[in-house]
Each structure stands twice: as C-alpha cells, then as structure tokens.
Coordinates of C-alpha atoms in Angstrom, one line a residue:
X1 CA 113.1 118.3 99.7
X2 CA 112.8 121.4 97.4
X3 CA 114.3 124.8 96.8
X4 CA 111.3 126.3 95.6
X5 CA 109.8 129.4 97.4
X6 CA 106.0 129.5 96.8
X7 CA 104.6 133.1 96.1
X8 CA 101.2 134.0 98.2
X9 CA 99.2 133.1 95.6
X10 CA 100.3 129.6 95.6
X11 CA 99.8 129.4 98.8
X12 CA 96.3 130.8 99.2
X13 CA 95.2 128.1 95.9
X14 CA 97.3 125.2 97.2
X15 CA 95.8 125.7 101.0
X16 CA 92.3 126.2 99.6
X17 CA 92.1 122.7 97.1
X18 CA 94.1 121.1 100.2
X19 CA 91.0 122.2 102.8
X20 CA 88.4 122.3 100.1
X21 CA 89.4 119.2 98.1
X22 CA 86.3 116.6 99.1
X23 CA 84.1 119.6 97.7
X24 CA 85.3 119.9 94.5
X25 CA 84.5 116.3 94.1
X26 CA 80.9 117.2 94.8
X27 CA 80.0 120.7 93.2
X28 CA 78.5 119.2 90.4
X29 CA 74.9 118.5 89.6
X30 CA 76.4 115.0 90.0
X31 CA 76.5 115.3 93.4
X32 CA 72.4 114.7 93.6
X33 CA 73.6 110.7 92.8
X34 CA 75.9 110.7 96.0
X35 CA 72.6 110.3 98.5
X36 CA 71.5 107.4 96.5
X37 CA 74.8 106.2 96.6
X38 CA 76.3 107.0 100.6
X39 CA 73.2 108.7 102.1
X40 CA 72.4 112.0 102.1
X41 CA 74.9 114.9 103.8
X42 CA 71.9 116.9 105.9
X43 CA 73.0 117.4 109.5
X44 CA 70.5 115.2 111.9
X45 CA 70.7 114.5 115.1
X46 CA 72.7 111.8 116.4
X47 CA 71.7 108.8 117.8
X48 CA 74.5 107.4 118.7
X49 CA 75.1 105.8 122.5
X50 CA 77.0 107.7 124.7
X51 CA 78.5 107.5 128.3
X52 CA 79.8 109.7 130.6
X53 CA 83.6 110.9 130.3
X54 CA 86.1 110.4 132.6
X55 CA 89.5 109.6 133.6
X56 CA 89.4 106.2 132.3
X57 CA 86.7 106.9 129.8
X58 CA 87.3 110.1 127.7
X59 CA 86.0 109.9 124.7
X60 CA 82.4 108.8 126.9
X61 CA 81.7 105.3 125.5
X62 CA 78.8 103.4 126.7
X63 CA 80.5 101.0 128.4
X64 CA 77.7 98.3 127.5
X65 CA 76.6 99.1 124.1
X66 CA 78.1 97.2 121.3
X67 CA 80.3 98.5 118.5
X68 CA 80.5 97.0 115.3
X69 CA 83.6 97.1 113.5
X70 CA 84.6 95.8 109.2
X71 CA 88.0 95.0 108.4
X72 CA 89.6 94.8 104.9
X73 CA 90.6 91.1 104.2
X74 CA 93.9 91.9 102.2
X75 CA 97.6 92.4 102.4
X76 CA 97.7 92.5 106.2
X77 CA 95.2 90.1 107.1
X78 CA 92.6 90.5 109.9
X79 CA 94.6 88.5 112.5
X80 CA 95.8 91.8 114.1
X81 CA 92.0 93.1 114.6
X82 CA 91.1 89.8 115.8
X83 CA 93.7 89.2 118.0
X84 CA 95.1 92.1 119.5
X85 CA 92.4 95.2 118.9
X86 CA 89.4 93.5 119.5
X87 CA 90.9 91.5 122.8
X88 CA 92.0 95.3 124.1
X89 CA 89.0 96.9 123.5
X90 CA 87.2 94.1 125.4
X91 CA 89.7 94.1 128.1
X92 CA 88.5 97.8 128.4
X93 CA 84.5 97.6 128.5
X94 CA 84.1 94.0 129.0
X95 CA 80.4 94.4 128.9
X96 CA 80.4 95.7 125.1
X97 CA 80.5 92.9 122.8
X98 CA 82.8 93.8 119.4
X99 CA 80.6 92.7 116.3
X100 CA 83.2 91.8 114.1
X101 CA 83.5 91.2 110.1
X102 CA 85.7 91.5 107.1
X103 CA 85.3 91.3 103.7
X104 CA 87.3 91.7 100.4
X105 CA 85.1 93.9 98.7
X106 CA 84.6 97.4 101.0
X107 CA 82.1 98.9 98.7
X108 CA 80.7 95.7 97.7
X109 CA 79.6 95.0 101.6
X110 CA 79.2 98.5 102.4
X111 CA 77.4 101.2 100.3
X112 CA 74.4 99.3 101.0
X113 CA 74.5 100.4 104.4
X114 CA 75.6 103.6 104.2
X115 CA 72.8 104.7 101.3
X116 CA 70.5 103.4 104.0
X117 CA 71.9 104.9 106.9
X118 CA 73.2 102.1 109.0
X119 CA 76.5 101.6 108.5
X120 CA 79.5 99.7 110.9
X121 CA 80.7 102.3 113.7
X122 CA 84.4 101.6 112.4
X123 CA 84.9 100.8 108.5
X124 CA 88.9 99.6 107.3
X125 CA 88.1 101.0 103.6
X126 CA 90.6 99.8 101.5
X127 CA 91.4 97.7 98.5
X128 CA 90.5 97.2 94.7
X129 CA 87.0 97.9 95.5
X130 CA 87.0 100.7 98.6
X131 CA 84.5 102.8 99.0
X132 CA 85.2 106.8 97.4
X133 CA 86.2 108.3 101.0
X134 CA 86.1 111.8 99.6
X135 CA 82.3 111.8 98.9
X136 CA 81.6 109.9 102.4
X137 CA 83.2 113.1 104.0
X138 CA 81.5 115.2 102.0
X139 CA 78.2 113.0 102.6
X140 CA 78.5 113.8 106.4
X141 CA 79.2 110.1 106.7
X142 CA 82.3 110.2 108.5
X143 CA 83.1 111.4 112.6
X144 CA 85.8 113.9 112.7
X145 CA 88.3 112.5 115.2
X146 CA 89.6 115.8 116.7
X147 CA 88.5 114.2 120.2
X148 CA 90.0 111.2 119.4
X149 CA 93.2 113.0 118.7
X150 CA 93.1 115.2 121.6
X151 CA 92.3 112.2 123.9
X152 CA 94.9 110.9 126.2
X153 CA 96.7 107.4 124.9
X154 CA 95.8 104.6 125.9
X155 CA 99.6 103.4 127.4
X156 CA 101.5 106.4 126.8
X157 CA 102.0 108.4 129.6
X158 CA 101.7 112.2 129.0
X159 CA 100.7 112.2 125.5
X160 CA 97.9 112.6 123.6
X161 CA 97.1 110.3 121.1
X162 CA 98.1 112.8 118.4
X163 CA 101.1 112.8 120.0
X164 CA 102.2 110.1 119.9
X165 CA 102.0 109.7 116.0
X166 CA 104.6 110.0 112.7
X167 CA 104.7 113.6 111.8
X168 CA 102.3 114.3 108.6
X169 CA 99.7 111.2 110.1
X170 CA 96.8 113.7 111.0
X171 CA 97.1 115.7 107.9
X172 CA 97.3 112.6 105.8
X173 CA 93.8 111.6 106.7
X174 CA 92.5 115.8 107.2
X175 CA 89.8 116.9 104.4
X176 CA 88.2 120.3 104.6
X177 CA 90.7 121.3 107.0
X178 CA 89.1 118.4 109.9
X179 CA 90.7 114.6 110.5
X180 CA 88.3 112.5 109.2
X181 CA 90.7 109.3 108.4
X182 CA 93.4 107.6 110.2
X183 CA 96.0 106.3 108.0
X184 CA 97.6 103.4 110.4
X185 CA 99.8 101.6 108.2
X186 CA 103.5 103.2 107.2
X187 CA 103.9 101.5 104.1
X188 CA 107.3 102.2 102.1
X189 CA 107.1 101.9 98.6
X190 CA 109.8 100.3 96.2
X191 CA 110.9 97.6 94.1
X192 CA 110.5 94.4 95.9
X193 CA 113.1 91.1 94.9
X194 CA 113.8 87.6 96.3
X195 CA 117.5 88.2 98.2
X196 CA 118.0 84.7 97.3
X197 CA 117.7 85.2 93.8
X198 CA 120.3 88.4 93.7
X199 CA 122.6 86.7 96.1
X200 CA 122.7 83.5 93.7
X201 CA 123.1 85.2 90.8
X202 CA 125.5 87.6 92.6
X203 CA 123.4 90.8 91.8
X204 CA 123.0 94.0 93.5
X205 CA 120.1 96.5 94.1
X206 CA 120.7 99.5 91.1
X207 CA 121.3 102.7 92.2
X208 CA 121.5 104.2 88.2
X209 CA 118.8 103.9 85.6
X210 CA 121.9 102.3 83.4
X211 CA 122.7 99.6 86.0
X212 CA 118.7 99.1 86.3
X213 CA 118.6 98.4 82.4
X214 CA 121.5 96.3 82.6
X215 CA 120.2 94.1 85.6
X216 CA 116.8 93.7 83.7
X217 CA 118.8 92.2 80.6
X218 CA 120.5 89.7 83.1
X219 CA 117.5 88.5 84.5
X220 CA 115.7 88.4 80.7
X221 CA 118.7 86.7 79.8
X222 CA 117.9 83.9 82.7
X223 CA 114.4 83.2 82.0
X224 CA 112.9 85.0 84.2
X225 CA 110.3 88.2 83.2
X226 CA 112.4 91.2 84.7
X227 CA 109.3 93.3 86.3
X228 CA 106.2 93.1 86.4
X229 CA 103.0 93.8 88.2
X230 CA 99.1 92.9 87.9
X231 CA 97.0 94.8 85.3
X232 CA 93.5 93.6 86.5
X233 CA 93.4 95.5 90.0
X234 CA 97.3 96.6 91.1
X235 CA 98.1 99.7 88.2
X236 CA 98.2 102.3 91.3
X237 CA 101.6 100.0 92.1
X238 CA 103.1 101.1 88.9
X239 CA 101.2 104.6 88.2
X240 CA 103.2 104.7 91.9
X241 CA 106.5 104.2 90.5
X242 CA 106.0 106.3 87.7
X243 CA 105.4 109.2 89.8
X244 CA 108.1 108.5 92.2
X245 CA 110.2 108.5 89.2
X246 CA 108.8 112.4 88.3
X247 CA 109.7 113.4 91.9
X248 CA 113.4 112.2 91.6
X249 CA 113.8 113.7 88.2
X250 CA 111.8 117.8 89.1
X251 CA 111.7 117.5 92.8
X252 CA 108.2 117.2 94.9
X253 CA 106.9 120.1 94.2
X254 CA 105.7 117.6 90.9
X255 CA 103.3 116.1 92.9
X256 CA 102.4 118.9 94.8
X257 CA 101.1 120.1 91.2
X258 CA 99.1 117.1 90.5
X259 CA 97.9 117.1 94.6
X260 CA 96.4 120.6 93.6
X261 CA 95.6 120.0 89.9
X262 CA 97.6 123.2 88.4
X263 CA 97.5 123.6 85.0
X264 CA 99.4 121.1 83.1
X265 CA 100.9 119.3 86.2
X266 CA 100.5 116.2 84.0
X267 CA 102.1 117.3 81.2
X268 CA 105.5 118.6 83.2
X269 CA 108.7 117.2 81.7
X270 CA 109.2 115.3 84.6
X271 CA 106.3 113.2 84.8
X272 CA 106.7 112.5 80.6
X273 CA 110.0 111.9 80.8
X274 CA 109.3 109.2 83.9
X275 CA 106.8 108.0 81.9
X276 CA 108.7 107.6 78.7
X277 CA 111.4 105.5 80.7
X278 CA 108.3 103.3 82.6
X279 CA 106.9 102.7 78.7
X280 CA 110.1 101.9 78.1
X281 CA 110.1 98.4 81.1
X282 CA 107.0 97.8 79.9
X283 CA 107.4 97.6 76.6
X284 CA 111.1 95.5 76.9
X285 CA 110.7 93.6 80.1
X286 CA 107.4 92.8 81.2
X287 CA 104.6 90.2 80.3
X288 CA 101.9 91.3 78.1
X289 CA 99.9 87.6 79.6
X290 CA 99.6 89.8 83.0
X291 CA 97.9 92.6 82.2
X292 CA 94.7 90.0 83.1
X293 CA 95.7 88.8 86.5
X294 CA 95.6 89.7 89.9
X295 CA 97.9 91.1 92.1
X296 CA 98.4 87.8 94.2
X297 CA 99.0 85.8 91.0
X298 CA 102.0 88.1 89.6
X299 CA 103.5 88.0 93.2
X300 CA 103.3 84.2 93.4
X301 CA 105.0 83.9 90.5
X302 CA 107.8 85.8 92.4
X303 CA 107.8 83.4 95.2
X304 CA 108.5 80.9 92.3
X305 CA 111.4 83.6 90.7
X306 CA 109.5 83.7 87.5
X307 CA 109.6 87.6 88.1
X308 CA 112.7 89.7 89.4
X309 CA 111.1 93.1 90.4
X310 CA 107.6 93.8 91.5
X311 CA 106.6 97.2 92.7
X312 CA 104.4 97.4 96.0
X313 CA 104.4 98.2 99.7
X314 CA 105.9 97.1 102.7
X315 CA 102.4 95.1 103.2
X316 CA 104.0 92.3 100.3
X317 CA 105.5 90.5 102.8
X318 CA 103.1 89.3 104.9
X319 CA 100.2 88.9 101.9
X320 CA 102.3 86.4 100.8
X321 CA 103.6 84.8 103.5
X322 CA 101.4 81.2 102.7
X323 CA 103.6 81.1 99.6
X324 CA 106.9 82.0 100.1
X325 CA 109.3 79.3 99.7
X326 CA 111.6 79.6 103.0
X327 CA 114.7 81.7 102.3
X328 CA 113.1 83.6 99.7
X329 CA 114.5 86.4 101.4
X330 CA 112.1 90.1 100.6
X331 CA 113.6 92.7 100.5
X332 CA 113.5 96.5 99.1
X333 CA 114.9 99.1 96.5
X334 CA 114.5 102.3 96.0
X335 CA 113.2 103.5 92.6
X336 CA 116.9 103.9 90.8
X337 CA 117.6 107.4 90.1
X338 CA 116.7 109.0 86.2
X339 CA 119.1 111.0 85.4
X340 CA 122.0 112.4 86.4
X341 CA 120.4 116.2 87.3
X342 CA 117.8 114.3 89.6
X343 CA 116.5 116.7 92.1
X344 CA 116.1 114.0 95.1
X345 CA 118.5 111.5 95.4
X346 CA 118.3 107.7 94.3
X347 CA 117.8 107.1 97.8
X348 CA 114.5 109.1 97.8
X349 CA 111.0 106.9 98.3
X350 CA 107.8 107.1 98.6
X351 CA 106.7 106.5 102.4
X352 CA 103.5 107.5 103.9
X353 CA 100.9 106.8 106.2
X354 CA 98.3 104.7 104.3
X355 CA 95.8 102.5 104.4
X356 CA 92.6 104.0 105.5
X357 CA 90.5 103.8 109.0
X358 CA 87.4 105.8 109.8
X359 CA 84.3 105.9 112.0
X360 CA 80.8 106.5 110.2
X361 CA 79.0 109.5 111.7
X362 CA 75.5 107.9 111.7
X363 CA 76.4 104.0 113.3
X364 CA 75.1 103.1 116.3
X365 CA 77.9 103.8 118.9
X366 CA 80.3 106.8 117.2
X367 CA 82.5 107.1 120.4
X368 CA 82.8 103.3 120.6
X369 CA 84.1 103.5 117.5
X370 CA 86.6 106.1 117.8
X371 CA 88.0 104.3 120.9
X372 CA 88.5 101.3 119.0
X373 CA 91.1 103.6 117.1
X374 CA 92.2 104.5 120.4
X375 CA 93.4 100.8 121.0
X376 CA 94.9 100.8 117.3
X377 CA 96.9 103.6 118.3
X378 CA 98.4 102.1 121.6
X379 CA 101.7 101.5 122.0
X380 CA 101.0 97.7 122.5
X381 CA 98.3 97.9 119.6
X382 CA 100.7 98.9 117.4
X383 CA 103.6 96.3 118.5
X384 CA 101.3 93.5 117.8
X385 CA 99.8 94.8 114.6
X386 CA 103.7 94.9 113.6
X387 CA 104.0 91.7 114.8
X388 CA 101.2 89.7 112.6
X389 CA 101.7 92.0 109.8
X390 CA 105.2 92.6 109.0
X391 CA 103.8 96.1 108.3
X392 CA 105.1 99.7 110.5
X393 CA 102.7 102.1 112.0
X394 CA 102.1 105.6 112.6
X395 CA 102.7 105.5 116.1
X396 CA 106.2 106.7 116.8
X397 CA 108.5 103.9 118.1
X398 CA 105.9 101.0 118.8
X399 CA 108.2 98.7 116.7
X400 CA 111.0 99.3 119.2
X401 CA 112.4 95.8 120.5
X402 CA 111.3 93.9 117.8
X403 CA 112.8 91.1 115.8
X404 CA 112.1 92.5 112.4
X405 CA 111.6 89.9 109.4
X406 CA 113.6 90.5 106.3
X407 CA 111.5 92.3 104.4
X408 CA 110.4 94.9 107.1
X409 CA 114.2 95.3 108.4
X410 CA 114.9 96.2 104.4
X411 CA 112.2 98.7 104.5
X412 CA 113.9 100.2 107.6
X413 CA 117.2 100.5 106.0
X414 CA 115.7 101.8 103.2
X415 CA 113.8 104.7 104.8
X416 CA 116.6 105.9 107.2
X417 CA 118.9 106.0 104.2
X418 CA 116.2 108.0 102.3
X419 CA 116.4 110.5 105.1
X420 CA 114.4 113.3 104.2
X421 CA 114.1 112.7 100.5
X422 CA 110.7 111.0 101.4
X423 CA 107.4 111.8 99.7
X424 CA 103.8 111.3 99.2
X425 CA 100.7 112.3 97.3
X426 CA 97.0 112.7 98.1
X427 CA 95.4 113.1 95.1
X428 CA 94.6 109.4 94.3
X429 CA 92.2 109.9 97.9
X430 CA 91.2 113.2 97.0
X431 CA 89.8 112.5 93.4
X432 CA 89.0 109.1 92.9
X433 CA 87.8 109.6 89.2
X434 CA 91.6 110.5 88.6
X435 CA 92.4 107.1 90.8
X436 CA 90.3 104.9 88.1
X437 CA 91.7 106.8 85.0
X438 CA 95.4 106.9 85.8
X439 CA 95.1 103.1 86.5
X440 CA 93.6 102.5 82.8
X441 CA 95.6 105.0 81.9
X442 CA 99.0 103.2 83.1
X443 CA 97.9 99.5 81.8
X444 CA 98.2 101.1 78.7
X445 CA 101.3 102.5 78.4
X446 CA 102.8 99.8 80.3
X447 CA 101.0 96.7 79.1
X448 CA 99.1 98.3 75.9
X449 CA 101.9 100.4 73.7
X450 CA 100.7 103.2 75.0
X451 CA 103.2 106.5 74.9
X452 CA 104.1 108.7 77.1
X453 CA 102.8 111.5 74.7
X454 CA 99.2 109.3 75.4
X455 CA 99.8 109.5 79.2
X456 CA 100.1 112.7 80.0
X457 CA 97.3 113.8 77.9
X458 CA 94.8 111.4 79.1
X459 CA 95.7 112.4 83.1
X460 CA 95.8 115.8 82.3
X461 CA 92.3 115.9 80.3
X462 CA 90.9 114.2 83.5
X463 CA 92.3 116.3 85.8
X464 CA 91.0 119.5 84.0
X465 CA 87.7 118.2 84.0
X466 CA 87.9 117.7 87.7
X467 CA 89.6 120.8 88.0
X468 CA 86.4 122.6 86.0
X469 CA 84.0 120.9 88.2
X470 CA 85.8 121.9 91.7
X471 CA 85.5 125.7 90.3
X472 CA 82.0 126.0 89.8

C-alpha cells in the first residue's frame, strides 16, 4: 500500500502510542474523573463464576450461572443476537439462562453500571452515544480475550478461534499491546446509491473526481440533492470520506500519522487538499436543512431518491430495509480517485473490522461472557448474523454459500476489486476527544462554510493537546 521505509525511530514511537495508546488518554489529572465515571482501575479479586475446563468447556463456564448480555439497537438490528447467538449459547449450557437487552443509547444504559461496578458480562458498545472504550480498558473494565482467542472454535475443526479470523481482526480491537475488543462486523465503506436511480437515468459509478462533479450536476440538475449525510449524529460518515480521500491522494502512511498523532499529520497536503475538495460537495451539492437530522432521516430520503449519494457502511442496507421501496437496488462506490498522482488507486476503500464487542472484567460470569463471543465467532454464528444483517464478518469464509442481497454482493465486488489498496484507522477508538471534535469539526466545513484552512487547524490543535497529555 506504501513505498515508504520507516526508520527505527518511527518504529519504536509508532509501536509505543499503538501499545500505549489507552494511556495517553488517561495521564492527565483528568483521569481522577474516570472512576466516577467507569469505576475505578485497582486490581480486585474477581468474583466472577467459574467451571471447570474441558474438552467441551474450555474457556471453564459455569454451566448454570447466567450471563447477561446488551446489544446495540442500530444498523444491524438485534435479530441476530436473538435468534442465532443467544439460541447457540443455550443449546450449549442449557441450564444458564441468557439475560438479554438492547438499547439505543450504550452510555445512556450503561455507565451507570459500570461506575458502580456491576456491569452486563458482554456489552455491544456502539453508536451515537457508546461508551469511550479506551478509558474502560484503561479503567480495568474490560477482560482481555487472549483465552478466548487461543480457545478452540466452536465448529471449525483444527483451529483456534483466532484462527479462524480476517487478518488485522485481533489487532483491530488490541490496546496496550492485549485484545480487549472484538470487532465482528466487516463493514466496507463508500458512497452508497439507488441502482435503480443510475440505471434509469443511465448513469455510472465515477471513477474520476471530474466525472464525480459532473454526475453531481446531473442529479442537481434532476431535483434531486446530489450527497448528503446527517449532521446531528452521522459526521464520522463524512470525516470518513474525507480521510479516505487523504489516503488516495499521499498514500496510508496519512493515516498512520494521524493513528500516532505526529506532528502536523493534520495539516499534510493530503488531508487539506481532500478537505478542500469535500468543502467543495458541501458547499455545491448538499442540503444545509440536514445538518439537523438524523442519520435515518437523510437515508429515507434516499429510499424516496430525494438524495443521490450518501456515505456509510455496508450496515445501510439492512437499517433501512422497513423503507426501501422494492427495486431500489443498494449498491456501492468507491470514493473516486483525486487526482491524477493518487498514491492508491480509485479502487482503494476503507474496509475494516468494526463495530465493537467486549466482556466487562468485573460482571458476574466473565467466561460466560467470552464464550458468548465464542458462539459469535462460529462458523454458523457468523452465517446467520450475515443472513439477518446483510452485514460480513471477521470470520474467514462464513458467508460462503450464500445468496447475497444487492447491496452486500456490491460491497463484495467492491472489496476484491480494491485488492490490497484497503485501509483503516484507529484513532477515532483510541482518542475519543478527537472523535467528538473532528465530527464538529466536519459539520462545519461541510454544512457550516467552514475551510479547509479551518479544518486542519482545528484537528491538529486537538490532536496536540492530546498529544501533550499522552507525554506527560
């Protein structure tokens, strides 16, 4: 994906803020507020119910002690915990009962809990209002899952369940050099559009910023607002693209800077000259009126091809399913390519593991939880979560077989022709100060007339200060 060689130094800084990266959200005298906010970090014994390992049973669960598990109420539903995890991990212990729930608001339900030390043996944390996973780690709130990775899988013979996973999944969810996340969902990243709508109007998917431009006139032409997305809780969609767009234009290694907050990473040609051409959309094609509404709200205008492009993950598909007029027809694009010197090709994406799944270290049945992961990461638990979802996994080849829906077989395409020009960041996890800032940050050069100029500067100021209080 890149030509550049990094010199030992690099190395040694860019291995350290990757291993050490939770602490630098917490060497602050701000840290004090974290215990009032997750519970405090001291080591205690646990309480936790255990069995006896075995064979059948090697992550020693007590077979008849209930776990309790919450699941984010978003994009992919809950159908998939309801009916397919939950029914395998009861087909397993039949004697534990699975104390389900789900909400929309993580921290909302959750930090509660946590701050008093009885929190849900396995937590979904995701959406607008998640929980800051960095400090839980750092809070001793979360189970490292090394067992759980080292542990036989569940239906695939020979293999650990570590093994059985994408390349990059472990390290996706690894902070201070331990697993403490699974990231379950492979989400691919693009510029979603109704096939009906391009087929009608006899358009095609841009590969060129020009033939982007172009295409946007059309649709402006037509009635219709030419991209958009939903200020009030969905800017990480676009601050997405943006960066996607930095990657194409310097390579990687772009991110790679802002993953390990060098100086200036924010202010690299790259990311203001993606930003000037993102300010640009804004400022020509969008709608102003959404900078106030909800992601759900932009997308059903989609479904009602009031809005050509939308920006999101492969999860868009099925979160929308209750309103998407039959033959609407999702499907995927890569972010068109910049400029002619691009450094990764138009076909490049963003694809990673996401979507976030832990076990807290002090609920009442730790290994119970972990082995509810175990079940995720099945073969079969990983077919059926495809199946209700519309959404890929991390476990390598569970989709085999299966009668893709448009939208998913469009991601597909576009990931194998992407190749190896695929890419991801951490820092949004990492640092969720820089999370909340770049979103603001975005709305305004997208929605606000905000300038590129204004971008960078803002993220970079942030990131110093993050920087400052991670070197203390």
């Amino acid at each position: 994906m890149s030509n550049h060689t990094d010199s030992p130094s690099e190395l040694s800084r860019r291995s350290v803020l990757r291993r050490t990266a939770a602490v630098g959200l917490l060497a602050t005298p701000a840290a004090g507020l974290l215990s009032a906010c997750v519970g405090g970090g001291t080591e205690e014994p646990s309480t936790s119910a255990t069995g006896t390992k075995s064979a059948e049973n090697p992550l020693g669960v007590a077979t008849e002690t209930p776990v309790e598990v919450v699941i984010f109420d978003g994009g992919l539903g809950t159908k998939y915990a309801t009916d397919v995890h939950i029914p395998s991990y009861k087909a397993k212990f039949p004697k534990s009962e699975v104390k389900y729930s789900s909400t929309q608001e993580v921290s909302t339900a959750l930090q509660p809990r946590f701050a008093s030390n009885t929190p849900p043996d396995m937590v979904n944390n995701a959406g607008s209002k998640l929980m800051d996973q960095g400090k839980l780690v750092e809070a001793g709130q979360v189970a490292d899952l090394s067992d759980l990775f080292a542990a036989p899988s569940l239906d695939i013979a020979g293999k650990t369940v570590g093994e059985t996973l994408i390349p990059g999944t472990i390290e996706q969810g690894t902070f201070n050099g331990k697993p403490y996340v699974l990231n379950y969902a492979y989400t691919v990243f693009g510029l979603w559009y109704s096939g009906k709508l391009f087929k009608d109007n006899g358009w095609t998917a841009p590969t060129t910023w020009a033939d982007f431009t172009a295409l946007l006139e059309k649709m402006k032409a037509k009635g219709i607002t030419p991209y958009s997305y939903a200020g009030a809780n969905a800017a990480y969609y676009q601050y997405l693209v943006i960066l996607t767009t930095a990657a194409k234009i310097g390579g990687a290694d772009v991110l790679k800077a802002i993953d390990n907050l060098e100086p200036n990473a924010w202010k690299n040609d790259a990311v203001k000259q993606a930003a000037t051409l993102w300010g640009e959309i804004g400022a020509k094609y969008g709608n102003k009126a959404h900078l106030g509404l909800k992601h759900t709200e932009v997308q059903l205008q989609q479904n009602q091809y009031k809005v050509g492009f939308y920006p999101s993950g492969s999860w868009l598909e099925n979160e929308q399913s209750k309103d998407t007029p039959a033959g609407f027809d999702y499907q995927v694009a890569a972010i068109p390519g910049a400029t002619a010197s691009d450094k990764l090709p138009a076909t490049g994406l963003y694809a990673a593991a996401g979507e976030m799944y832990f076990v807290a270290s002090k609920g009442g049945n730790v290994q119970g939880g972990k082995e509810y992961l175990r079940h995720m990461l099945s073969k079969a638990g990983a077919k059926g979560f495809t199946e209700l979802t519309k959404s890929l996994t991390v476990v390598t080849g569970a989709a085999e077989g299966l009668t893709l829906s448009p939208g998913l077989t469009s991601a597909n395409a576009a990931l194998t022709a992407a190749g190896a020009a695929n890419f991801s960041f951490r820092w949004d996890a990492w640092y969720k100060n820089l999370d909340d800032e770049c979103r603001a940050a975005t709305n305004e050069l997208m929605f606000q007339g905000g300038t590129a100029d204004k971008f960078c500067d803002r993220m970079q100021a942030a990131a110093d200060k993050t920087e400052k209080k991670f070197s203390r």
